[in-house]
PDB file of C-alpha atoms in Angstrom:
ATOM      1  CA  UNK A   1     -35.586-183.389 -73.685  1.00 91.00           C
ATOM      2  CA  UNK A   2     -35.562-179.639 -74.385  1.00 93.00           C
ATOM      3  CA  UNK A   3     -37.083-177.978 -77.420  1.00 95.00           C
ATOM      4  CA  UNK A   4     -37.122-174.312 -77.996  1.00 93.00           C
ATOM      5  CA  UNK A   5     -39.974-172.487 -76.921  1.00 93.00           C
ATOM      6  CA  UNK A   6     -40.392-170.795 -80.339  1.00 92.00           C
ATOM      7  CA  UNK A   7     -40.880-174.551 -81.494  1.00 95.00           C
ATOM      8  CA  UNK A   8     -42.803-176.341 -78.748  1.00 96.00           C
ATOM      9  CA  UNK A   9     -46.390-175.781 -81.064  1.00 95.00           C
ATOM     10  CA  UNK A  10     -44.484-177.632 -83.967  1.00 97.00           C
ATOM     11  CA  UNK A  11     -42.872-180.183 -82.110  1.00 97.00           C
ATOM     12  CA  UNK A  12     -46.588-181.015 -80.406  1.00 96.00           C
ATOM     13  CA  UNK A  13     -47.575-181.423 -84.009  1.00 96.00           C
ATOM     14  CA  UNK A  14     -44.784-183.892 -85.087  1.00 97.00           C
ATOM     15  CA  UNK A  15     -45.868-185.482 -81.208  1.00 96.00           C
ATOM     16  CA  UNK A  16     -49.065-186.409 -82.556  1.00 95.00           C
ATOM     17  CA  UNK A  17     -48.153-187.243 -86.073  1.00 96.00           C
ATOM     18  CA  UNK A  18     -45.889-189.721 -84.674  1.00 95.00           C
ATOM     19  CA  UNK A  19     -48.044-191.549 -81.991  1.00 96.00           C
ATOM     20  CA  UNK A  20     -51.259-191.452 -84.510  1.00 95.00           C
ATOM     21  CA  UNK A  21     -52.811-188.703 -82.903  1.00 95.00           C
ATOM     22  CA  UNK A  22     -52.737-187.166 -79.445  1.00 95.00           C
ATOM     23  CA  UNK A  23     -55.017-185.715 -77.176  1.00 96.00           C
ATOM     24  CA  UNK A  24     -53.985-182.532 -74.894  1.00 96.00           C
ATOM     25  CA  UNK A  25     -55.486-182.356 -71.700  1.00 96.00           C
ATOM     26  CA  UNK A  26     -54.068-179.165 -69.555  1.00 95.00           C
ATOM     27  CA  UNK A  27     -53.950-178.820 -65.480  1.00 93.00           C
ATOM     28  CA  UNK A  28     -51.968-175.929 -63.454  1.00 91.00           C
ATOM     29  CA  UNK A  29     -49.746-175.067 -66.201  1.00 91.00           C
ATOM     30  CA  UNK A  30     -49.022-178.871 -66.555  1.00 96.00           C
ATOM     31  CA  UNK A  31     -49.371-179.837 -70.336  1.00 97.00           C
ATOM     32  CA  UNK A  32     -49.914-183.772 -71.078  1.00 97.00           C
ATOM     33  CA  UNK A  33     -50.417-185.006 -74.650  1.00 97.00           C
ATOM     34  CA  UNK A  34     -51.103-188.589 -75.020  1.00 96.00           C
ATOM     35  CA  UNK A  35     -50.668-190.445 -78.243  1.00 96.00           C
ATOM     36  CA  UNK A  36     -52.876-192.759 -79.585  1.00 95.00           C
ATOM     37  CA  UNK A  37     -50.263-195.845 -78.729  1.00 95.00           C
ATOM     38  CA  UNK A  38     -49.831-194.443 -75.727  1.00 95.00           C
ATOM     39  CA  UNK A  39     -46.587-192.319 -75.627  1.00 96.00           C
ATOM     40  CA  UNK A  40     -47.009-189.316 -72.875  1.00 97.00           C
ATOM     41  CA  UNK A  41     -45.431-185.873 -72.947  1.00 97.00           C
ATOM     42  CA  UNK A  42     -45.432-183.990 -70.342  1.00 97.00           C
ATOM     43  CA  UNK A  43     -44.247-180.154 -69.867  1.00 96.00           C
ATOM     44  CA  UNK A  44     -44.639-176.997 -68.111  1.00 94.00           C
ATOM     45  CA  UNK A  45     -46.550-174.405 -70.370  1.00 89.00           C
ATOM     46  CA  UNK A  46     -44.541-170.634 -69.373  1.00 88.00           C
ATOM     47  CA  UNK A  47     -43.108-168.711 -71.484  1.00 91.00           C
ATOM     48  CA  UNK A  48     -39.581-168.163 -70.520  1.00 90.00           C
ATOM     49  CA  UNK A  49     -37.761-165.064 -68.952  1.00 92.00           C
ATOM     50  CA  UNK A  50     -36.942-162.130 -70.820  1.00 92.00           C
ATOM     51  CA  UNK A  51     -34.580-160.739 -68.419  1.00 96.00           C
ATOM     52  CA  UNK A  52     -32.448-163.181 -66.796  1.00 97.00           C
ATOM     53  CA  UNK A  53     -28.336-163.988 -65.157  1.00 97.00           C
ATOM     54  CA  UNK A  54     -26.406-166.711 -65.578  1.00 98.00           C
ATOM     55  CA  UNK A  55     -23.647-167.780 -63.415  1.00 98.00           C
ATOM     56  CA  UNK A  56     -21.711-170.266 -64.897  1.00 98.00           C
ATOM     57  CA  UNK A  57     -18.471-171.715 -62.954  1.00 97.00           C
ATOM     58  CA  UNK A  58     -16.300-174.851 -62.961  1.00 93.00           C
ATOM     59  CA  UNK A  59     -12.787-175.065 -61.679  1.00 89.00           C
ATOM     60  CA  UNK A  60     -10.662-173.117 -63.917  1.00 88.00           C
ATOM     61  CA  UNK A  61     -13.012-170.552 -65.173  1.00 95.00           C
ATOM     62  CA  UNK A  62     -16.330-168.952 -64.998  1.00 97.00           C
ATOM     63  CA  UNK A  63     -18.750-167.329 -67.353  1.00 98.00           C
ATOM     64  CA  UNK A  64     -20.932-164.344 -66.009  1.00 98.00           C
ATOM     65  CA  UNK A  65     -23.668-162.917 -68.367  1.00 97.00           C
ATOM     66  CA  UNK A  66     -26.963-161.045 -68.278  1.00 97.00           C
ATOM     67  CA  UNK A  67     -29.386-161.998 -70.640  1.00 97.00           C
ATOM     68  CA  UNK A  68     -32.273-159.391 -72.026  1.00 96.00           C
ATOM     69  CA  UNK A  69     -34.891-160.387 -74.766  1.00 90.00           C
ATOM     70  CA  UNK A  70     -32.901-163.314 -76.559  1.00 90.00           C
ATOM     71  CA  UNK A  71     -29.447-160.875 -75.999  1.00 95.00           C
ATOM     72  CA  UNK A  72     -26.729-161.729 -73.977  1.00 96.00           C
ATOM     73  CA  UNK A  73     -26.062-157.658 -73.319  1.00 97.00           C
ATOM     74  CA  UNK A  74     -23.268-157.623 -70.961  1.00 97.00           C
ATOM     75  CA  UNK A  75     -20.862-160.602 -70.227  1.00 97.00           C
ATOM     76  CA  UNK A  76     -17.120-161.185 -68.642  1.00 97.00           C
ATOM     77  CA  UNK A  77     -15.595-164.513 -68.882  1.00 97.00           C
ATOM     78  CA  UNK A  78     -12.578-165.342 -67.312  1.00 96.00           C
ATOM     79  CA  UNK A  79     -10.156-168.493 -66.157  1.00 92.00           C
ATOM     80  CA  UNK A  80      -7.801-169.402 -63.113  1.00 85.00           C
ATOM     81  CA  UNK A  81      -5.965-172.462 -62.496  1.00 78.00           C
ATOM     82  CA  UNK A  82      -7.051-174.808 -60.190  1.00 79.00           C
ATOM     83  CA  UNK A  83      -5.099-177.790 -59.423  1.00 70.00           C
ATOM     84  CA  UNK A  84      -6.512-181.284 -59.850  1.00 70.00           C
ATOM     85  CA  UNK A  85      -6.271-184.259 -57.309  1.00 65.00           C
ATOM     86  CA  UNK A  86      -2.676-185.978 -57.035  1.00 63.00           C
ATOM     87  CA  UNK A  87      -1.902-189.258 -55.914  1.00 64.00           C
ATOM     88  CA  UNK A  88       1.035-187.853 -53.356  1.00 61.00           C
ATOM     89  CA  UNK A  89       0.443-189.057 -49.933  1.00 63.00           C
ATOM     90  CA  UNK A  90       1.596-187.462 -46.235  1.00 67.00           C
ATOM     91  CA  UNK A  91       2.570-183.725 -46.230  1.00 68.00           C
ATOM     92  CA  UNK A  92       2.345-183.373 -50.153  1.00 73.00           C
ATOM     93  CA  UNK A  93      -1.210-184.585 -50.199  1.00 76.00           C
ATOM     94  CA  UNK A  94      -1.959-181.788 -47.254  1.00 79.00           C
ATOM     95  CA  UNK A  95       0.179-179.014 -49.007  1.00 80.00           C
ATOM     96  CA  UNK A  96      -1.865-179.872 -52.074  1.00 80.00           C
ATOM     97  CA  UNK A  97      -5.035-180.067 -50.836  1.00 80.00           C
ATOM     98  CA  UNK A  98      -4.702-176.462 -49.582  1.00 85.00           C
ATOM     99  CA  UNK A  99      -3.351-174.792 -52.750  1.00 84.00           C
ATOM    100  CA  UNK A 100      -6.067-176.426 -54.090  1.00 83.00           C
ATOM    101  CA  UNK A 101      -8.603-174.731 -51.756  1.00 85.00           C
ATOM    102  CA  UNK A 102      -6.894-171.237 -52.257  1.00 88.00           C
ATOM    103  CA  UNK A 103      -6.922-171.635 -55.868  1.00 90.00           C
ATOM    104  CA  UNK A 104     -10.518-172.378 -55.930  1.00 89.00           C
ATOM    105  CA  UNK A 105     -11.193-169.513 -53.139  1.00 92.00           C
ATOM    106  CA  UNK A 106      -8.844-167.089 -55.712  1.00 94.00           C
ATOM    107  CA  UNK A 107     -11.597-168.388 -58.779  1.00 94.00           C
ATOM    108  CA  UNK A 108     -14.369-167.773 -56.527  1.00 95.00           C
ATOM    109  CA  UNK A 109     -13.381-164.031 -55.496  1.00 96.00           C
ATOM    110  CA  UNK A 110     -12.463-163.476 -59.487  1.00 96.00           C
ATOM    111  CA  UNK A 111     -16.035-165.208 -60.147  1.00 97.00           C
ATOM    112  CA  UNK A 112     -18.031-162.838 -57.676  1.00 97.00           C
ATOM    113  CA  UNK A 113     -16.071-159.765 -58.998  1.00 97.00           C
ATOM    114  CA  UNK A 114     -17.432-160.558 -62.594  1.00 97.00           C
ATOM    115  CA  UNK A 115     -20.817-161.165 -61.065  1.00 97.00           C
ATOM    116  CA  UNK A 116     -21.040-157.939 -59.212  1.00 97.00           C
ATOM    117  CA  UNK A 117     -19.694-155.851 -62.528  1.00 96.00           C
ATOM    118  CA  UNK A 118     -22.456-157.463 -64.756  1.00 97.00           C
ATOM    119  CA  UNK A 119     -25.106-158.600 -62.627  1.00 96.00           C
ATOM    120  CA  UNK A 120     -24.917-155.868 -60.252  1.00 93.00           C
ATOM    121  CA  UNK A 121     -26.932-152.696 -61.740  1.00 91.00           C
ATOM    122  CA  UNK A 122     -29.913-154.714 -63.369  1.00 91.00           C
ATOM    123  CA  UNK A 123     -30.335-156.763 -59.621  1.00 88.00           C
ATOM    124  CA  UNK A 124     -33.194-157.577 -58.424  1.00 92.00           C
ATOM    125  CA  UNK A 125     -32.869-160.632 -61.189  1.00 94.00           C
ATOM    126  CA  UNK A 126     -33.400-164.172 -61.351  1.00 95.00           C
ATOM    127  CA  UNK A 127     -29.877-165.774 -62.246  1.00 96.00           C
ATOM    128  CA  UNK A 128     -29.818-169.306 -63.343  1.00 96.00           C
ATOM    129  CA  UNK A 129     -26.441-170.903 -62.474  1.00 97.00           C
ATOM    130  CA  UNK A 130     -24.592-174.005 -63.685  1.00 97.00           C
ATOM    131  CA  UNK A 131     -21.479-176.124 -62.920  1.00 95.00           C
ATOM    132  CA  UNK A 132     -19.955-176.564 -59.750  1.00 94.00           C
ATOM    133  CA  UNK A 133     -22.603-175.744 -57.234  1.00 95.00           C
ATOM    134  CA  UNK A 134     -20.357-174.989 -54.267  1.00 94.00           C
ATOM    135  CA  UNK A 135     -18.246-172.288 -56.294  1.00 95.00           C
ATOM    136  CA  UNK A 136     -21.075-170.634 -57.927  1.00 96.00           C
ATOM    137  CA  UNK A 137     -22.306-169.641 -54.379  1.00 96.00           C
ATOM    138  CA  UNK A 138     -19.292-169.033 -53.125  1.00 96.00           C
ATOM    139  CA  UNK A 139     -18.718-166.193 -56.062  1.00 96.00           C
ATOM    140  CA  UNK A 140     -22.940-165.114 -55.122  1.00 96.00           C
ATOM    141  CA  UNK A 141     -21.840-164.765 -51.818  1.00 95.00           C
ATOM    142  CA  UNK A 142     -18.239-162.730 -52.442  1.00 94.00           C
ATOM    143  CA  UNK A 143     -19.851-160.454 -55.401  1.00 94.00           C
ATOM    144  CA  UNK A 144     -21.711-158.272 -52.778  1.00 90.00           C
ATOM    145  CA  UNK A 145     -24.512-158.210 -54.930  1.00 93.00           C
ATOM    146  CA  UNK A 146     -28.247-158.333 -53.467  1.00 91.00           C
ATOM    147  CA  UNK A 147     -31.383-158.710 -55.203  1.00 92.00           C
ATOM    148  CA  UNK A 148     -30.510-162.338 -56.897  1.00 93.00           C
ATOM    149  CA  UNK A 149     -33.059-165.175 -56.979  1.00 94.00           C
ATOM    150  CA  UNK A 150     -31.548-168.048 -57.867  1.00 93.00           C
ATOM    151  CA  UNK A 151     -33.677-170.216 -60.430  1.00 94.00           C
ATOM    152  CA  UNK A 152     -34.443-174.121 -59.651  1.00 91.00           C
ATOM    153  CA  UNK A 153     -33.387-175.228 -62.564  1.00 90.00           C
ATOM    154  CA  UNK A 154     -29.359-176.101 -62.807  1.00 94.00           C
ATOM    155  CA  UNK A 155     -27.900-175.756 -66.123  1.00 94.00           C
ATOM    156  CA  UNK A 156     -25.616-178.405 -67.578  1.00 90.00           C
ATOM    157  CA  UNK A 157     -22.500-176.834 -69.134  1.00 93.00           C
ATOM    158  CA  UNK A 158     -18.999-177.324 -70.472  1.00 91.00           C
ATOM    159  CA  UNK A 159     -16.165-175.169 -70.123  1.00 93.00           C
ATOM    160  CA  UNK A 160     -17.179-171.561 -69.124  1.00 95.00           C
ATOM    161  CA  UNK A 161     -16.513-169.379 -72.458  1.00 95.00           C
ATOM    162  CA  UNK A 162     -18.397-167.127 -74.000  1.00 95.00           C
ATOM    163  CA  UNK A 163     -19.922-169.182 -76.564  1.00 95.00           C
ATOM    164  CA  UNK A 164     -21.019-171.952 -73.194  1.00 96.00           C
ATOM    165  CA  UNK A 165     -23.253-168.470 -72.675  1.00 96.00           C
ATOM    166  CA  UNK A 166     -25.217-168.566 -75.554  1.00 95.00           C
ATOM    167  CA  UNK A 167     -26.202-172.388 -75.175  1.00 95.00           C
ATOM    168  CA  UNK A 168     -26.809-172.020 -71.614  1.00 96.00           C
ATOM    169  CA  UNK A 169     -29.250-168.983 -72.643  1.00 95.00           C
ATOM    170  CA  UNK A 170     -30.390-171.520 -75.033  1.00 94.00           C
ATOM    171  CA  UNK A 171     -31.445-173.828 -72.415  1.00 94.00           C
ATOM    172  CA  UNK A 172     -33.012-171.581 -70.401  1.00 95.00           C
ATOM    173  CA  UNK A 173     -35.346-170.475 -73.122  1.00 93.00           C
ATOM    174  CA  UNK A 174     -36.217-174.066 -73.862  1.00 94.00           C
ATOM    175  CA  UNK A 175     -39.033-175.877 -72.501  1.00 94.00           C
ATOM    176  CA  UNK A 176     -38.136-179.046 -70.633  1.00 93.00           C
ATOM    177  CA  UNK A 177     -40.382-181.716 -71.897  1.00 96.00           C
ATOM    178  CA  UNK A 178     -40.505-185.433 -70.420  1.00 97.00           C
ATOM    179  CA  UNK A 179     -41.351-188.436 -72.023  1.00 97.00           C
ATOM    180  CA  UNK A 180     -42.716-191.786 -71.413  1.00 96.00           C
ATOM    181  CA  UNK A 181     -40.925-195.283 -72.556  1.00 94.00           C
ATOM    182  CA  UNK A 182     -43.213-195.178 -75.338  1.00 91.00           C
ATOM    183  CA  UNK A 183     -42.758-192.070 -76.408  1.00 88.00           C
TER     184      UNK A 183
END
């Protein structure tokens, strides 16, 4: 479950409310609060990053944007066709398999273009990235641009648009909190 970070002090609150009370115990950043009927909550206490990238790409578009206090300051979104799977068999299912592979390469290069124009001049940066795995590096490693630390945590997004930006800035910001059965 994530809840905002501004919220996490009500949301403990309404945690203990619900459970008849709750008792916070605190270990290396570790935050458990146990209810009274025995519902657990468990989350890392940080604040989040101020300053932060995200590299957001799936096949047929990608979403680059740097993120300062709350702000998504500087973005560029963009989208390329990549083929899907067909059922042909023999030489078609070859010949498709590599337009498929250059389409994705083409999305990549366009991807690691974007990164390097908005990611670029505020590097060295921590850069949170989300969707296909395999083309988000590949556009890391075409954008030329050194100084990134990518984050552990892998954001779950939709389409890359502009507006799949502001959520996945949204989920960065929010604190990941896990719960018991009872909870």
């Amino acid at each position: 479950m994530l809840v905002a970070y501004e919220r996490i002090h009500g949301w403990c609150e309404r945690f203990g409310a619900r459970h008849g009370g709750h008792t916070r115990a605190e270990s290396g950043g570790l935050v458990r609060l146990t209810g009274a009927d025995g519902a657990v909550a468990e989350y890392v206490a940080e604040a989040p990053p101020t300053r932060f990238g995200l590299i957001l790409v799936r096949r047929g578009g990608y979403a680059i944007g740097l993120v300062e206090s709350k702000r998504i300051v500087a973005s560029k979104c963009g989208t390329r066709y990549v083929q899907g799977r067909t059922k042909a068999g023999g030489w078609s299912q070859q010949r498709y398999a590599r337009r498929r592979a250059n389409q994705a390469d083409e999305l990549a290069a366009a991807a690691g273009e974007a990164v390097h124009r908005v990611l670029g001049a505020a590097t060295p940066l921590l850069a949170y990235g989300g969707g296909d795995r395999r083309l988000v590096d590949a556009a890391v490693d075409t954008s030329r641009v050194r100084g990134l630390t990518h984050a552990d945590r892998w954001l779950d997004i939709g389409e890359p648009r502009r507006k799949t930006l502001d959520a996945a800035s949204e989920q960065v910001r929010a604190v990941s909190i896990e719960l018991n059965e009872l909870a």
